[in-house]
Each structure stands twice: as C-alpha cells, then as structure tokens.
Short mmCIF file of C-alpha atoms and ligand atoms in Angstrom, two decimals:
data_model
loop_
_atom_site.label_atom_id
_atom_site.label_comp_id
_atom_site.label_asym_id
_atom_site.label_seq_id
_atom_site.Cartn_x
_atom_site.Cartn_y
_atom_site.Cartn_z
CA MET A 14 -6.96 26.63 18.13
CA TRP A 15 -10.19 24.65 18.41
CA VAL A 16 -10.55 21.48 16.37
CA GLY A 17 -13.69 19.35 16.04
CA ARG A 18 -16.64 18.49 13.95
CA GLU A 19 -19.57 20.88 14.02
CA PRO A 20 -22.10 22.51 11.72
CA LEU A 21 -21.02 25.88 10.28
CA ASP A 22 -23.00 29.03 10.79
CA PRO A 23 -25.08 29.95 7.65
CA ASP A 24 -23.09 33.14 7.12
CA GLU A 25 -19.65 31.52 7.40
CA ARG A 26 -17.67 31.35 4.05
CA PRO A 27 -15.33 28.29 3.88
CA SER A 28 -13.96 29.70 0.55
CA VAL A 29 -12.50 32.73 2.37
CA ALA A 30 -10.81 30.45 5.02
CA HIS A 31 -9.45 28.18 2.31
CA SER A 32 -8.09 31.05 0.29
CA ARG A 33 -6.14 32.08 3.46
CA TRP A 34 -5.15 28.62 4.68
CA TRP A 35 -3.87 27.23 1.40
CA SER A 36 -1.96 30.43 0.79
CA ALA A 37 -0.36 30.30 4.19
CA ASN A 38 0.50 26.68 3.72
CA ALA A 39 1.22 26.51 0.00
CA ALA A 40 5.02 26.25 0.32
CA ASP A 41 5.03 23.66 3.14
CA TYR A 42 2.42 21.53 1.21
CA LEU A 43 4.58 21.51 -1.91
CA ALA A 44 7.60 20.74 -0.01
CA GLU A 45 5.89 17.76 1.54
CA HIS A 46 3.95 16.49 -1.49
CA GLY A 47 5.68 18.05 -4.51
CA ASP A 48 7.68 14.94 -5.32
CA VAL A 49 4.53 12.80 -5.59
CA LEU A 50 2.68 15.49 -7.59
CA GLY A 51 5.54 16.15 -9.99
CA GLU A 52 5.54 19.42 -12.08
CA ALA A 53 3.66 18.47 -15.28
CA ASP A 54 2.21 15.23 -14.04
CA PHE A 55 -1.48 14.26 -13.51
CA VAL A 56 -2.03 11.99 -10.54
CA TRP A 57 -5.55 11.44 -9.25
CA GLY A 58 -4.62 10.80 -5.68
CA PRO A 59 -2.09 9.36 -3.15
CA GLU A 60 -2.48 5.86 -4.74
CA GLY A 61 -0.60 7.30 -7.66
CA LEU A 62 -3.23 6.49 -10.35
CA ASP A 63 -1.84 8.48 -13.32
CA GLU A 64 -3.98 10.03 -16.02
CA SER A 65 -1.62 9.00 -18.73
CA GLU A 66 -2.43 5.32 -17.88
CA ALA A 67 -5.94 5.65 -16.58
CA GLU A 68 -7.29 7.90 -19.29
CA ILE A 69 -10.16 8.97 -17.10
CA LEU A 70 -10.55 12.10 -19.24
CA GLY A 71 -10.48 9.95 -22.34
CA ASP A 72 -7.99 9.20 -25.09
CA PRO A 73 -5.13 11.65 -24.79
CA SER A 74 -4.80 12.18 -28.45
CA LYS A 75 -8.46 13.45 -28.57
CA LEU A 76 -7.75 16.09 -25.84
CA ARG A 77 -5.57 18.18 -28.24
CA GLY A 78 -7.43 21.52 -28.88
CA SER A 79 -10.16 20.65 -26.20
CA ARG A 80 -11.22 23.51 -23.94
CA ILE A 81 -10.39 22.23 -20.35
CA LEU A 82 -11.03 23.86 -17.01
CA GLU A 83 -9.28 22.74 -13.80
CA ILE A 84 -10.85 23.84 -10.57
CA GLY A 85 -8.96 23.79 -7.24
CA ALA A 86 -5.75 23.34 -9.35
CA GLY A 87 -3.27 24.06 -6.60
CA ALA A 88 0.15 24.45 -8.33
CA ALA A 89 -1.49 23.32 -11.61
CA GLN A 90 0.57 20.16 -12.23
CA CYS A 91 -2.38 18.43 -13.94
CA SER A 92 -3.08 21.39 -16.17
CA ARG A 93 0.49 21.55 -17.20
CA TYR A 94 0.35 17.84 -18.26
CA LEU A 95 -2.78 18.68 -20.36
CA ALA A 96 -1.17 21.68 -21.86
CA GLY A 97 1.69 19.34 -22.94
CA LEU A 98 -0.83 17.29 -24.91
CA GLY A 99 -2.02 20.40 -26.77
CA ALA A 100 -5.24 21.04 -24.73
CA ARG A 101 -6.47 24.63 -24.25
CA VAL A 102 -6.41 24.47 -20.50
CA VAL A 103 -7.15 27.00 -17.75
CA ALA A 104 -6.10 26.33 -14.21
CA THR A 105 -8.12 27.94 -11.38
CA ASP A 106 -7.82 28.12 -7.74
CA VAL A 107 -9.24 30.17 -4.82
CA SER A 108 -5.82 30.56 -3.16
CA LEU A 109 -3.41 33.23 -4.44
CA GLY A 110 -0.53 31.45 -2.61
CA MET A 111 -1.08 28.22 -4.55
CA LEU A 112 -1.34 30.19 -7.81
CA ALA A 113 1.96 31.91 -6.97
CA GLU A 114 3.57 28.45 -6.60
CA ALA A 115 1.89 27.46 -9.94
CA ALA A 116 3.39 30.64 -11.57
CA SER A 117 6.76 29.83 -10.25
CA ILE A 118 6.68 26.26 -11.72
CA ASN A 119 5.36 27.60 -14.92
CA ALA A 120 8.31 29.85 -15.29
CA SER A 121 10.64 26.93 -16.04
CA ALA A 122 8.17 24.51 -17.49
CA LEU A 123 8.00 23.61 -21.20
CA ALA A 124 4.21 23.51 -21.17
CA LYS A 125 2.61 26.27 -19.11
CA ALA A 126 -0.70 26.34 -17.47
CA PRO A 127 -2.70 29.66 -17.83
CA LEU A 128 -3.83 30.68 -14.28
CA VAL A 129 -6.97 32.42 -13.15
CA ALA A 130 -7.93 33.07 -9.47
CA ALA A 131 -11.49 31.70 -8.96
CA ASP A 132 -13.65 30.20 -6.37
CA GLY A 133 -14.90 26.90 -7.61
CA LEU A 134 -18.43 27.87 -6.38
CA ARG A 135 -18.41 31.08 -8.45
CA LEU A 136 -16.84 30.22 -11.78
CA PRO A 137 -16.15 33.41 -13.83
CA PHE A 138 -16.73 31.79 -17.21
CA ALA A 139 -19.48 31.89 -19.77
CA ASP A 140 -22.08 29.19 -20.08
CA GLY A 141 -20.96 26.24 -22.10
CA SER A 142 -17.35 27.39 -22.56
CA PHE A 143 -15.55 24.16 -21.73
CA ASP A 144 -15.41 20.54 -23.12
CA VAL A 145 -13.97 19.14 -19.89
CA VAL A 146 -13.95 20.29 -16.24
CA PHE A 147 -11.92 18.42 -13.67
CA THR A 148 -10.21 18.44 -10.32
CA SER A 149 -7.85 16.16 -8.51
CA PHE A 150 -8.76 16.62 -4.78
CA GLY A 151 -9.61 20.29 -5.28
CA VAL A 152 -12.82 22.13 -4.19
CA VAL A 153 -14.99 19.06 -3.66
CA PRO A 154 -13.81 18.15 -0.16
CA PHE A 155 -13.99 21.75 0.88
CA VAL A 156 -17.55 22.75 0.02
CA GLU A 157 -20.71 21.83 1.93
CA ASP A 158 -23.10 22.31 -0.92
CA LEU A 159 -22.15 19.72 -3.57
CA GLU A 160 -25.30 20.42 -5.58
CA ALA A 161 -24.28 24.11 -6.00
CA LEU A 162 -20.90 23.17 -6.96
CA PHE A 163 -21.90 20.65 -9.56
CA ALA A 164 -24.58 23.02 -10.90
CA GLY A 165 -21.89 25.70 -11.61
CA VAL A 166 -19.66 23.10 -13.22
CA ALA A 167 -22.57 21.94 -15.39
CA ARG A 168 -23.29 25.59 -16.34
CA VAL A 169 -19.70 26.21 -17.81
CA LEU A 170 -19.67 22.78 -19.58
CA ALA A 171 -20.93 22.44 -23.16
CA PRO A 172 -23.74 19.86 -23.52
CA GLY A 173 -22.08 16.40 -23.67
CA GLY A 174 -19.03 17.84 -21.81
CA VAL A 175 -17.12 15.67 -19.30
CA PHE A 176 -16.75 16.42 -15.61
CA ALA A 177 -14.26 14.31 -13.64
CA TYR A 178 -13.09 14.61 -10.11
CA SER A 179 -11.25 12.79 -7.36
CA ALA A 180 -11.95 13.38 -3.64
CA PRO A 181 -11.45 11.48 -0.33
CA HIS A 182 -13.48 8.29 -0.49
CA PRO A 183 -16.48 8.82 1.79
CA VAL A 184 -15.53 5.66 3.84
CA ARG A 185 -12.38 7.41 5.09
CA TRP A 186 -14.56 9.88 7.11
CA MET A 187 -15.25 7.21 9.65
CA PHE A 188 -11.62 6.72 10.57
CA PRO A 189 -8.93 8.86 12.18
CA ASP A 190 -6.72 10.80 9.67
CA SER A 191 -3.80 8.53 10.28
CA PRO A 192 -2.07 5.98 8.15
CA THR A 193 -1.42 3.26 10.69
CA LYS A 194 -3.24 -0.03 11.20
CA ARG A 195 -3.89 0.94 14.86
CA ASP A 196 -6.22 3.60 13.47
CA MET A 197 -8.58 1.25 11.66
CA THR A 198 -11.29 1.54 14.30
CA VAL A 199 -14.42 3.54 13.40
CA THR A 200 -14.58 6.80 15.38
CA THR A 201 -17.15 8.83 13.44
CA SER A 202 -20.41 7.74 11.93
CA TYR A 203 -20.48 7.62 8.18
CA PHE A 204 -23.80 9.36 8.42
CA SER A 205 -22.61 12.27 10.42
CA SER A 206 -22.42 15.31 8.05
CA ASP A 207 -20.82 17.90 10.51
CA PRO A 208 -17.69 19.12 8.76
CA TYR A 209 -14.21 18.85 10.27
CA VAL A 210 -13.45 22.45 11.49
CA GLU A 211 -10.43 24.31 12.81
CA ARG A 212 -11.03 27.65 14.44
CA GLY A 213 -8.60 30.27 15.78
CA ASP A 214 -8.69 31.39 19.43
CA ASP A 215 -11.10 34.24 18.38
CA GLY A 216 -13.44 31.64 16.88
CA GLU A 217 -12.63 32.50 13.36
CA LEU A 218 -12.91 29.82 10.71
CA VAL A 219 -9.41 28.58 9.78
CA TYR A 220 -9.89 25.30 7.90
CA VAL A 221 -12.92 23.14 6.98
CA GLU A 222 -13.28 19.76 5.32
CA CYS A 223 -16.70 18.43 4.40
CA HIS A 224 -18.06 14.88 4.23
CA HIS A 225 -20.45 13.73 1.51
CA THR A 226 -21.75 10.15 1.49
CA LEU A 227 -21.52 8.12 -1.70
CA SER A 228 -25.29 8.73 -2.29
CA GLU A 229 -24.76 12.51 -1.86
CA HIS A 230 -22.07 12.44 -4.56
CA MET A 231 -24.24 10.49 -6.97
CA ASN A 232 -27.41 12.32 -6.27
CA ALA A 233 -25.87 15.81 -6.54
CA LEU A 234 -24.38 14.90 -9.94
CA THR A 235 -27.72 13.69 -11.34
CA THR A 236 -29.57 16.73 -9.90
CA ALA A 237 -27.08 19.01 -11.69
CA GLY A 238 -27.85 17.31 -14.85
CA PHE A 239 -25.00 14.79 -15.16
CA ALA A 240 -25.12 11.15 -16.30
CA ILE A 241 -22.51 9.21 -14.28
CA GLU A 242 -20.35 7.21 -16.72
CA ARG A 243 -17.85 5.47 -14.41
CA VAL A 244 -16.59 5.36 -10.82
CA TRP A 245 -13.13 4.33 -9.61
CA GLU A 246 -11.90 3.24 -6.15
CA PRO A 247 -8.22 2.77 -6.76
CA GLU A 248 -6.46 0.07 -4.71
CA TRP A 249 -3.21 0.87 -2.99
CA PRO A 250 -0.44 -0.54 -5.29
CA GLU A 251 1.66 -3.28 -3.71
CA GLY A 252 5.00 -1.94 -2.62
CA ARG A 253 3.99 1.75 -2.79
CA GLU A 254 5.74 3.36 0.24
CA VAL A 255 4.16 6.93 -0.07
CA VAL A 256 2.65 8.24 3.21
CA TRP A 257 0.20 11.14 2.75
CA GLY A 258 -2.05 12.06 5.75
CA GLY A 259 -4.25 9.03 6.34
CA TRP A 260 -2.91 7.27 3.22
CA GLY A 261 -0.03 4.86 3.35
CA PRO A 262 1.11 1.23 2.80
CA GLU A 263 -0.10 0.01 6.28
CA ARG A 264 -3.74 1.11 6.21
CA SER A 265 -4.66 1.92 2.65
CA PRO A 266 -4.65 -1.68 1.36
CA TRP A 267 -7.70 -2.08 3.79
CA ILE A 268 -9.63 1.17 3.58
CA PRO A 269 -10.50 2.90 0.26
CA GLY A 270 -8.89 6.39 0.17
CA THR A 271 -9.98 7.92 -3.05
CA LEU A 272 -13.26 8.18 -5.09
CA ILE A 273 -13.02 9.10 -8.68
CA VAL A 274 -16.07 9.90 -10.82
CA ARG A 275 -16.49 10.65 -14.54
CA ALA A 276 -19.77 12.05 -15.56
CA LYS A 277 -21.22 13.63 -18.71
CA ARG A 278 -23.42 16.70 -18.95
CA LYS A 279 -26.62 15.52 -20.44
CA CYS A 280 -27.74 17.23 -23.73
CA GLN A 281 -31.14 18.71 -23.06
C1 SAM B 305 -5.35 19.19 -2.18
S1 SAM B 305 -5.17 20.57 -3.19
C2 SAM B 305 -5.54 19.91 -4.83
C3 SAM B 305 -4.69 20.58 -5.82
C4 SAM B 305 -3.74 19.68 -6.55
N1 SAM B 305 -4.44 18.82 -7.42
C5 SAM B 305 -2.97 18.94 -5.54
O1 SAM B 305 -3.09 17.71 -5.39
O2 SAM B 305 -2.11 19.57 -4.86
C6 SAM B 305 -6.64 21.48 -2.88
C7 SAM B 305 -6.81 22.80 -3.58
O3 SAM B 305 -8.18 23.16 -3.60
C8 SAM B 305 -8.24 24.59 -3.48
N2 SAM B 305 -9.60 25.03 -3.05
C9 SAM B 305 -10.23 24.78 -1.81
N3 SAM B 305 -11.39 25.30 -1.81
C10 SAM B 305 -11.61 25.88 -3.06
C11 SAM B 305 -12.61 26.65 -3.65
N4 SAM B 305 -13.83 26.88 -3.08
N5 SAM B 305 -12.46 27.04 -4.97
C12 SAM B 305 -11.30 26.80 -5.60
N6 SAM B 305 -10.29 26.13 -5.01
C13 SAM B 305 -10.46 25.72 -3.86
C14 SAM B 305 -7.18 24.88 -2.46
O4 SAM B 305 -6.78 26.28 -2.53
C15 SAM B 305 -6.03 23.99 -2.92
O5 SAM B 305 -5.21 24.53 -3.86
#
C-alpha cells in the first residue's frame, strides 16, 4: 500500500475507488461511528451539531412534503430523520455496501429512507426536481472538481432551492489526521491541493480525499449559481468525549474541524 499526497492522473475515477472502499469498510465504519450517528438522527459532524437544534435546512415544520435529496448518504441516518418529519426524501450513495447497511437499518425503522445508488457527480434526476439537496460529510471531500459537483446539484434543484453541506474544515488539511495536542503542528501547506491518496501495490487507486480551500468552496458555489446564505464553524462542545479520526476533546477545541454551508439556488 502506498500512502501520500499527489495529483491524480486525469483518467483516474475516484468515484470508482470510493464505491469499492466504502463498500468494503461499511460495516467497520458503522461499528465504529454508528453510536454517534444514530439510526434516524441528523448530525452535521463529529462536534455533534444536530439538525433538530441547528435548523440549517430551515424550520422543521416547513420541511413536511418538501422534496429532499441526500447525496453521499451513507447509511441514510439523516434522511430517516427527515422522513420522520414528513419530507419526501431520497437518499443516494455511490457505495452499494453503504446502501445495504441503510437498507438493513430501514427494515426495523419507523420512518424509512428510500434508497438510490448514485454518484454525486452524475445525479440521475430531472432538472429542478428537489427543493433541498444536502449532505453531511458525503461526496464533497471525495471529489476534486467542486464546480462540477455543485453545478450538478444546482441542476436538480428548483430555483430558490436550498443546498446545505458539511465537510472537513479546510484548515484541518494542514495538520496530521490525529486528535492529540501533539499533532497541532502544521505539516502540509494550506495551499497544497494534491489529494491524500492511498494506492494498492499494483498502483490502483484505493482511497482519495481532496482539499478545497475556503475560497474554492465559496467561489465554486457562486460559479454554480448559488447565493451563500450562512456559514457555520461549530466549536467543540465542552465535555464532549467523542474521538473520531482527527476530531476529539484534546485538539478540536483549538482547530476547526467542520465547515457547514447553506446556499440558495438563485432564481434566473
Ligand atoms: C463519511 S460518509 C457520510 C455519510 C453519513 N452522513 C455519515 O456520516 O456516515 C461518506 C459517504 O460519501 C459517499 N461517497 C463518496 N464519494 C461519493 C460520490 N462520488 N458520490 C456519492 N457518494 C459518495 C461514501 O460512499 C460514503 O457513504
């Protein structure tokens, strides 16, 4: 296995690698993080910011009947929460393994999330067919071309529709993926855009994580026709003991971990 940061070849398809990686690791991922994610709960990141309190998608009572698309839904916990509010939700993911976990949770859940296999970069839905598109840590960190991703989201949103997403805060990129205070020294330039890459011994792409600076996030949204409404950088709550990759009570009070953006598709 080779691990490092390097540009991808133009013909390499991270979506294919992610479909495989997330399927192979779906059960372990949920065994590790399932308690934090819940089954029909909507958390925006390891800080535990909960949609029922933050209302980033808006007043919950107004979501009843809304057409909502989740991209990179994983086991679809957030979609199940929205289905419970009466939203007409569809949960999508590129990984069949993650969708199988979602189906298995659906089986015993009161509010179920309809599931569709889809690459966030190639959404198989008609123009203007949703009022809200969102993701909590899905798709965004895994694609190089944010403009292409956001343009596809804008296409399936009705004019005036809301797009909200959370992703690793760009500042995290500079530090090792470790939760300890020891690892608060900058090791990578904020401006280095080479993705984090894992390759098998045959050189095949196994896993990719991409970095987008704050201005890249903002500019890709405006280029795709969005007006940015609000940005959140949740603080680590005092006393929260959860450790999740580079997030945890030692380091996260010092370094922002999660970026959340709410934007509106402009009406032409
Ligand atoms: C960290 S999980 C986020 C899902 C869920 N909110 C959670 O916290 O577990 C990332 C998800 O993004 C999905 N993903 C990665 N690249 C994708 C792509 N190009 N299109 C759709 N889903 C993708 C993965 O399969 C995975 O289920």
